[in-house]
């Protein structure tokens, strides 16, 4: 024998609303916790959760008096709530339809001039050739960047920096040679041979 399926949350909410509509009375939570399981088959553990969900959705009114909370809901309010919800949904549907129509018009407008004609094919072919030519010209232009005044100026500045660096290293080499002469009494040719320094090593012009 198959196990009886429990009520879904929506079914519990519907049955709990029936309690209010049928009685047209005001209840405390403890009253609902007694009535709901007996008359509507709502499990005691879920009564508070279902009731709170109805309050949150503004389907059941709640008011705290002293230390107790009171709950009530009348059919007229539920009807107005449903009407309001229906109006909102209808408004959303109307806005969606308008947007759909607007998009369809935009699509149709975009299609104009894009039919697959001989003229269009010819123009697309010409456009492709022009794009290819532009790519080639850009590549050729890149070759001549060295003649660009800005590039030349950057190269000139780089050369000055490089020359200054060479001069510093040349100073260092002569300083080491001078120290080696004094320390070990070596002559220039012996020092050059030992350190692999060319005989014509000198400052750059």
PDB file of C-alpha atoms in Angstrom:
ATOM      1  CA  UNK A   1       0.000   0.000   0.000  1.00  0.00           C
ATOM      2  CA  UNK A   2       1.458   3.363  -1.048  1.00  0.00           C
ATOM      3  CA  UNK A   3       2.305   5.932   1.585  1.00  0.00           C
ATOM      4  CA  UNK A   4      -0.052   8.939   1.716  1.00  0.00           C
ATOM      5  CA  UNK A   5       1.538  11.995   0.153  1.00  0.00           C
ATOM      6  CA  UNK A   6       1.808  15.077   2.403  1.00  0.00           C
ATOM      7  CA  UNK A   7       0.335  18.460   1.564  1.00  0.00           C
ATOM      8  CA  UNK A   8       2.387  20.942  -0.422  1.00  0.00           C
ATOM      9  CA  UNK A   9       3.037  24.402   0.998  1.00  0.00           C
ATOM     10  CA  UNK A  10       0.472  25.947  -1.370  1.00  0.00           C
ATOM     11  CA  UNK A  11      -2.154  23.401  -0.341  1.00  0.00           C
ATOM     12  CA  UNK A  12      -1.486  24.179   3.330  1.00  0.00           C
ATOM     13  CA  UNK A  13      -1.806  27.904   2.664  1.00  0.00           C
ATOM     14  CA  UNK A  14      -5.116  27.394   0.842  1.00  0.00           C
ATOM     15  CA  UNK A  15      -6.540  25.250   3.637  1.00  0.00           C
ATOM     16  CA  UNK A  16      -5.433  27.692   6.321  1.00  0.00           C
ATOM     17  CA  UNK A  17      -7.150  30.555   4.476  1.00  0.00           C
ATOM     18  CA  UNK A  18     -10.319  28.431   4.525  1.00  0.00           C
ATOM     19  CA  UNK A  19     -10.188  28.504   8.347  1.00  0.00           C
ATOM     20  CA  UNK A  20     -10.396  32.300   8.321  1.00  0.00           C
ATOM     21  CA  UNK A  21     -12.971  32.557   5.509  1.00  0.00           C
ATOM     22  CA  UNK A  22     -15.315  29.921   6.932  1.00  0.00           C
ATOM     23  CA  UNK A  23     -15.285  31.302  10.481  1.00  0.00           C
ATOM     24  CA  UNK A  24     -14.839  35.028   9.772  1.00  0.00           C
ATOM     25  CA  UNK A  25     -13.281  35.170  13.234  1.00  0.00           C
ATOM     26  CA  UNK A  26     -10.091  36.410  14.915  1.00  0.00           C
ATOM     27  CA  UNK A  27      -7.621  33.829  16.222  1.00  0.00           C
ATOM     28  CA  UNK A  28      -4.501  33.536  18.298  1.00  0.00           C
ATOM     29  CA  UNK A  29      -1.653  31.288  17.189  1.00  0.00           C
ATOM     30  CA  UNK A  30      -2.568  28.643  19.766  1.00  0.00           C
ATOM     31  CA  UNK A  31      -6.120  28.499  18.331  1.00  0.00           C
ATOM     32  CA  UNK A  32      -4.825  27.971  14.788  1.00  0.00           C
ATOM     33  CA  UNK A  33      -2.388  25.318  16.046  1.00  0.00           C
ATOM     34  CA  UNK A  34      -5.399  23.357  17.419  1.00  0.00           C
ATOM     35  CA  UNK A  35      -7.806  23.881  14.534  1.00  0.00           C
ATOM     36  CA  UNK A  36      -5.501  23.431  11.515  1.00  0.00           C
ATOM     37  CA  UNK A  37      -4.343  19.834  12.226  1.00  0.00           C
ATOM     38  CA  UNK A  38      -7.851  18.628  13.168  1.00  0.00           C
ATOM     39  CA  UNK A  39      -9.974  20.233  10.440  1.00  0.00           C
ATOM     40  CA  UNK A  40      -7.529  20.838   7.594  1.00  0.00           C
ATOM     41  CA  UNK A  41      -4.874  18.141   7.964  1.00  0.00           C
ATOM     42  CA  UNK A  42      -2.011  20.620   8.369  1.00  0.00           C
ATOM     43  CA  UNK A  43       0.796  19.166  10.479  1.00  0.00           C
ATOM     44  CA  UNK A  44       1.259  20.962  13.848  1.00  0.00           C
ATOM     45  CA  UNK A  45       4.974  21.580  13.159  1.00  0.00           C
ATOM     46  CA  UNK A  46       4.222  23.584  10.004  1.00  0.00           C
ATOM     47  CA  UNK A  47       1.280  25.685  11.239  1.00  0.00           C
ATOM     48  CA  UNK A  48       3.370  28.646  12.427  1.00  0.00           C
ATOM     49  CA  UNK A  49       5.496  28.684   9.248  1.00  0.00           C
ATOM     50  CA  UNK A  50       2.448  28.552   6.939  1.00  0.00           C
ATOM     51  CA  UNK A  51       0.656  31.273   8.926  1.00  0.00           C
ATOM     52  CA  UNK A  52       3.714  33.543   8.829  1.00  0.00           C
ATOM     53  CA  UNK A  53       4.020  33.085   5.044  1.00  0.00           C
ATOM     54  CA  UNK A  54       0.417  34.269   4.670  1.00  0.00           C
ATOM     55  CA  UNK A  55       1.117  37.290   6.881  1.00  0.00           C
ATOM     56  CA  UNK A  56       4.252  38.105   4.872  1.00  0.00           C
ATOM     57  CA  UNK A  57       2.220  37.985   1.637  1.00  0.00           C
ATOM     58  CA  UNK A  58      -0.369  40.335   3.195  1.00  0.00           C
ATOM     59  CA  UNK A  59      -3.107  37.713   2.888  1.00  0.00           C
ATOM     60  CA  UNK A  60      -3.619  37.474   6.651  1.00  0.00           C
ATOM     61  CA  UNK A  61      -3.663  40.494   8.970  1.00  0.00           C
ATOM     62  CA  UNK A  62      -1.822  40.377  12.280  1.00  0.00           C
ATOM     63  CA  UNK A  63      -1.940  42.655  15.305  1.00  0.00           C
ATOM     64  CA  UNK A  64      -0.198  42.443  18.654  1.00  0.00           C
ATOM     65  CA  UNK A  65      -2.425  43.243  21.632  1.00  0.00           C
ATOM     66  CA  UNK A  66      -0.654  43.112  24.976  1.00  0.00           C
ATOM     67  CA  UNK A  67       1.401  39.938  24.965  1.00  0.00           C
ATOM     68  CA  UNK A  68      -0.666  38.112  22.333  1.00  0.00           C
ATOM     69  CA  UNK A  69      -0.757  38.173  18.547  1.00  0.00           C
ATOM     70  CA  UNK A  70      -4.137  38.053  16.810  1.00  0.00           C
ATOM     71  CA  UNK A  71      -4.714  36.922  13.232  1.00  0.00           C
ATOM     72  CA  UNK A  72      -7.652  37.426  10.876  1.00  0.00           C
ATOM     73  CA  UNK A  73      -8.497  37.455   7.180  1.00  0.00           C
ATOM     74  CA  UNK A  74     -11.769  38.273   5.456  1.00  0.00           C
ATOM     75  CA  UNK A  75     -12.839  37.178   1.952  1.00  0.00           C
ATOM     76  CA  UNK A  76     -13.207  40.790   0.781  1.00  0.00           C
ATOM     77  CA  UNK A  77      -9.511  41.520   1.465  1.00  0.00           C
ATOM     78  CA  UNK A  78      -8.426  38.321  -0.249  1.00  0.00           C
ATOM     79  CA  UNK A  79     -10.521  39.248  -3.276  1.00  0.00           C
ATOM     80  CA  UNK A  80      -8.984  42.720  -3.440  1.00  0.00           C
ATOM     81  CA  UNK A  81      -5.512  41.251  -3.018  1.00  0.00           C
ATOM     82  CA  UNK A  82      -6.105  38.836  -5.891  1.00  0.00           C
ATOM     83  CA  UNK A  83      -7.482  41.633  -8.067  1.00  0.00           C
ATOM     84  CA  UNK A  84      -4.409  43.757  -7.340  1.00  0.00           C
ATOM     85  CA  UNK A  85      -2.080  40.865  -8.128  1.00  0.00           C
ATOM     86  CA  UNK A  86      -4.010  40.124 -11.326  1.00  0.00           C
ATOM     87  CA  UNK A  87      -3.739  43.783 -12.383  1.00  0.00           C
ATOM     88  CA  UNK A  88       0.031  43.721 -11.792  1.00  0.00           C
ATOM     89  CA  UNK A  89       0.413  40.555 -13.855  1.00  0.00           C
ATOM     90  CA  UNK A  90      -1.736  41.950 -16.660  1.00  0.00           C
ATOM     91  CA  UNK A  91       0.356  45.129 -16.660  1.00  0.00           C
ATOM     92  CA  UNK A  92       3.557  43.061 -16.896  1.00  0.00           C
ATOM     93  CA  UNK A  93       2.071  41.023 -19.759  1.00  0.00           C
ATOM     94  CA  UNK A  94       1.064  44.212 -21.575  1.00  0.00           C
ATOM     95  CA  UNK A  95       4.557  45.721 -21.152  1.00  0.00           C
ATOM     96  CA  UNK A  96       6.141  42.474 -22.348  1.00  0.00           C
ATOM     97  CA  UNK A  97       3.898  42.405 -25.427  1.00  0.00           C
ATOM     98  CA  UNK A  98       4.801  46.024 -26.235  1.00  0.00           C
ATOM     99  CA  UNK A  99       8.504  45.251 -25.872  1.00  0.00           C
ATOM    100  CA  UNK A 100       8.125  42.179 -28.078  1.00  0.00           C
ATOM    101  CA  UNK A 101       6.376  44.255 -30.766  1.00  0.00           C
ATOM    102  CA  UNK A 102       9.069  46.937 -30.531  1.00  0.00           C
ATOM    103  CA  UNK A 103      11.841  44.341 -30.873  1.00  0.00           C
ATOM    104  CA  UNK A 104      10.126  42.701 -33.834  1.00  0.00           C
ATOM    105  CA  UNK A 105       9.891  46.082 -35.587  1.00  0.00           C
ATOM    106  CA  UNK A 106      13.574  46.716 -34.861  1.00  0.00           C
ATOM    107  CA  UNK A 107      14.476  43.309 -36.318  1.00  0.00           C
ATOM    108  CA  UNK A 108      12.429  43.953 -39.457  1.00  0.00           C
ATOM    109  CA  UNK A 109      14.035  47.379 -39.831  1.00  0.00           C
ATOM    110  CA  UNK A 110      17.499  45.869 -39.434  1.00  0.00           C
ATOM    111  CA  UNK A 111      16.741  43.346 -42.167  1.00  0.00           C
ATOM    112  CA  UNK A 112      16.139  46.113 -44.711  1.00  0.00           C
ATOM    113  CA  UNK A 113      19.095  46.315 -47.091  1.00  0.00           C
ATOM    114  CA  UNK A 114      20.495  42.996 -45.933  1.00  0.00           C
ATOM    115  CA  UNK A 115      18.808  40.816 -48.523  1.00  0.00           C
ATOM    116  CA  UNK A 116      21.224  38.493 -50.305  1.00  0.00           C
ATOM    117  CA  UNK A 117      21.417  40.369 -53.630  1.00  0.00           C
ATOM    118  CA  UNK A 118      24.220  40.557 -56.220  1.00  0.00           C
ATOM    119  CA  UNK A 119      24.863  44.183 -55.286  1.00  0.00           C
ATOM    120  CA  UNK A 120      25.177  43.301 -51.598  1.00  0.00           C
ATOM    121  CA  UNK A 121      27.537  40.409 -52.387  1.00  0.00           C
ATOM    122  CA  UNK A 122      29.643  42.730 -54.527  1.00  0.00           C
ATOM    123  CA  UNK A 123      29.790  45.365 -51.807  1.00  0.00           C
ATOM    124  CA  UNK A 124      30.743  42.780 -49.177  1.00  0.00           C
ATOM    125  CA  UNK A 125      33.511  41.521 -51.443  1.00  0.00           C
ATOM    126  CA  UNK A 126      34.774  45.081 -51.930  1.00  0.00           C
ATOM    127  CA  UNK A 127      34.618  45.685 -48.193  1.00  0.00           C
ATOM    128  CA  UNK A 128      36.711  42.549 -47.581  1.00  0.00           C
ATOM    129  CA  UNK A 129      39.305  43.706 -50.100  1.00  0.00           C
ATOM    130  CA  UNK A 130      39.503  47.147 -48.491  1.00  0.00           C
ATOM    131  CA  UNK A 131      39.973  45.604 -45.054  1.00  0.00           C
ATOM    132  CA  UNK A 132      42.787  43.418 -46.390  1.00  0.00           C
ATOM    133  CA  UNK A 133      44.410  46.442 -48.036  1.00  0.00           C
ATOM    134  CA  UNK A 134      44.187  48.389 -44.797  1.00  0.00           C
ATOM    135  CA  UNK A 135      45.926  45.545 -42.942  1.00  0.00           C
ATOM    136  CA  UNK A 136      48.747  45.525 -45.525  1.00  0.00           C
ATOM    137  CA  UNK A 137      49.135  49.314 -45.332  1.00  0.00           C
ATOM    138  CA  UNK A 138      49.299  49.179 -41.545  1.00  0.00           C
ATOM    139  CA  UNK A 139      52.016  46.510 -41.763  1.00  0.00           C
ATOM    140  CA  UNK A 140      53.955  48.625 -44.258  1.00  0.00           C
ATOM    141  CA  UNK A 141      53.525  51.720 -42.117  1.00  0.00           C
ATOM    142  CA  UNK A 142      55.009  49.804 -39.182  1.00  0.00           C
ATOM    143  CA  UNK A 143      58.177  49.257 -41.234  1.00  0.00           C
ATOM    144  CA  UNK A 144      58.653  52.996 -41.584  1.00  0.00           C
ATOM    145  CA  UNK A 145      58.118  53.795 -37.926  1.00  0.00           C
ATOM    146  CA  UNK A 146      61.883  54.259 -37.602  1.00  0.00           C
ATOM    147  CA  UNK A 147      61.505  57.436 -39.664  1.00  0.00           C
ATOM    148  CA  UNK A 148      58.880  58.783 -37.307  1.00  0.00           C
ATOM    149  CA  UNK A 149      60.346  61.931 -35.602  1.00  0.00           C
ATOM    150  CA  UNK A 150      59.065  60.766 -32.201  1.00  0.00           C
ATOM    151  CA  UNK A 151      60.660  57.334 -32.641  1.00  0.00           C
ATOM    152  CA  UNK A 152      63.915  58.905 -33.809  1.00  0.00           C
ATOM    153  CA  UNK A 153      63.946  61.201 -30.760  1.00  0.00           C
ATOM    154  CA  UNK A 154      63.361  58.227 -28.445  1.00  0.00           C
ATOM    155  CA  UNK A 155      66.226  56.354 -30.115  1.00  0.00           C
ATOM    156  CA  UNK A 156      68.491  59.412 -29.726  1.00  0.00           C
ATOM    157  CA  UNK A 157      67.683  59.626 -26.011  1.00  0.00           C
ATOM    158  CA  UNK A 158      68.299  55.890 -25.621  1.00  0.00           C
ATOM    159  CA  UNK A 159      71.667  56.246 -27.356  1.00  0.00           C
ATOM    160  CA  UNK A 160      72.706  59.047 -24.969  1.00  0.00           C
ATOM    161  CA  UNK A 161      71.795  56.897 -21.970  1.00  0.00           C
ATOM    162  CA  UNK A 162      73.661  53.909 -23.448  1.00  0.00           C
ATOM    163  CA  UNK A 163      76.752  56.031 -24.169  1.00  0.00           C
ATOM    164  CA  UNK A 164      76.786  57.341 -20.596  1.00  0.00           C
ATOM    165  CA  UNK A 165      76.566  53.773 -19.310  1.00  0.00           C
ATOM    166  CA  UNK A 166      79.510  52.718 -21.547  1.00  0.00           C
ATOM    167  CA  UNK A 167      81.569  55.636 -20.248  1.00  0.00           C
ATOM    168  CA  UNK A 168      80.898  54.595 -16.641  1.00  0.00           C
ATOM    169  CA  UNK A 169      82.052  51.049 -17.351  1.00  0.00           C
ATOM    170  CA  UNK A 170      85.123  52.385 -19.162  1.00  0.00           C
ATOM    171  CA  UNK A 171      85.935  54.458 -16.057  1.00  0.00           C
ATOM    172  CA  UNK A 172      85.581  51.327 -13.960  1.00  0.00           C
ATOM    173  CA  UNK A 173      87.924  49.335 -16.211  1.00  0.00           C
ATOM    174  CA  UNK A 174      90.628  52.040 -16.117  1.00  0.00           C
ATOM    175  CA  UNK A 175      90.210  52.310 -12.351  1.00  0.00           C
ATOM    176  CA  UNK A 176      90.770  48.548 -11.969  1.00  0.00           C
ATOM    177  CA  UNK A 177      93.775  48.666 -14.273  1.00  0.00           C
ATOM    178  CA  UNK A 178      95.260  51.535 -12.235  1.00  0.00           C
ATOM    179  CA  UNK A 179      94.678  49.656  -8.966  1.00  0.00           C
ATOM    180  CA  UNK A 180      96.204  46.467 -10.415  1.00  0.00           C
ATOM    181  CA  UNK A 181      99.313  48.357 -11.565  1.00  0.00           C
ATOM    182  CA  UNK A 182      99.881  49.801  -8.115  1.00  0.00           C
ATOM    183  CA  UNK A 183      99.093  46.592  -6.262  1.00  0.00           C
ATOM    184  CA  UNK A 184     101.029  44.090  -8.410  1.00  0.00           C
ATOM    185  CA  UNK A 185     103.289  46.320 -10.535  1.00  0.00           C
ATOM    186  CA  UNK A 186     101.847  44.858 -13.773  1.00  0.00           C
ATOM    187  CA  UNK A 187     102.167  46.700 -17.056  1.00  0.00           C
ATOM    188  CA  UNK A 188      99.233  47.477 -19.383  1.00  0.00           C
ATOM    189  CA  UNK A 189      99.820  44.603 -21.821  1.00  0.00           C
ATOM    190  CA  UNK A 190      99.919  42.013 -19.023  1.00  0.00           C
ATOM    191  CA  UNK A 191      96.739  43.384 -17.435  1.00  0.00           C
ATOM    192  CA  UNK A 192      94.960  43.487 -20.801  1.00  0.00           C
ATOM    193  CA  UNK A 193      95.945  39.893 -21.515  1.00  0.00           C
ATOM    194  CA  UNK A 194      94.900  38.701 -18.059  1.00  0.00           C
ATOM    195  CA  UNK A 195      91.468  40.316 -18.228  1.00  0.00           C
ATOM    196  CA  UNK A 196      90.849  39.993 -21.973  1.00  0.00           C
ATOM    197  CA  UNK A 197      90.908  43.757 -22.542  1.00  0.00           C
ATOM    198  CA  UNK A 198      91.612  44.819 -26.176  1.00  0.00           C
ATOM    199  CA  UNK A 199      94.794  46.830 -26.683  1.00  0.00           C
ATOM    200  CA  UNK A 200      92.852  49.644 -28.321  1.00  0.00           C
ATOM    201  CA  UNK A 201      90.304  49.813 -25.490  1.00  0.00           C
ATOM    202  CA  UNK A 202      89.349  53.492 -24.914  1.00  0.00           C
ATOM    203  CA  UNK A 203      86.469  55.871 -24.430  1.00  0.00           C
ATOM    204  CA  UNK A 204      83.854  56.208 -27.169  1.00  0.00           C
ATOM    205  CA  UNK A 205      83.827  59.387 -29.250  1.00  0.00           C
TER     206      UNK A 205
END
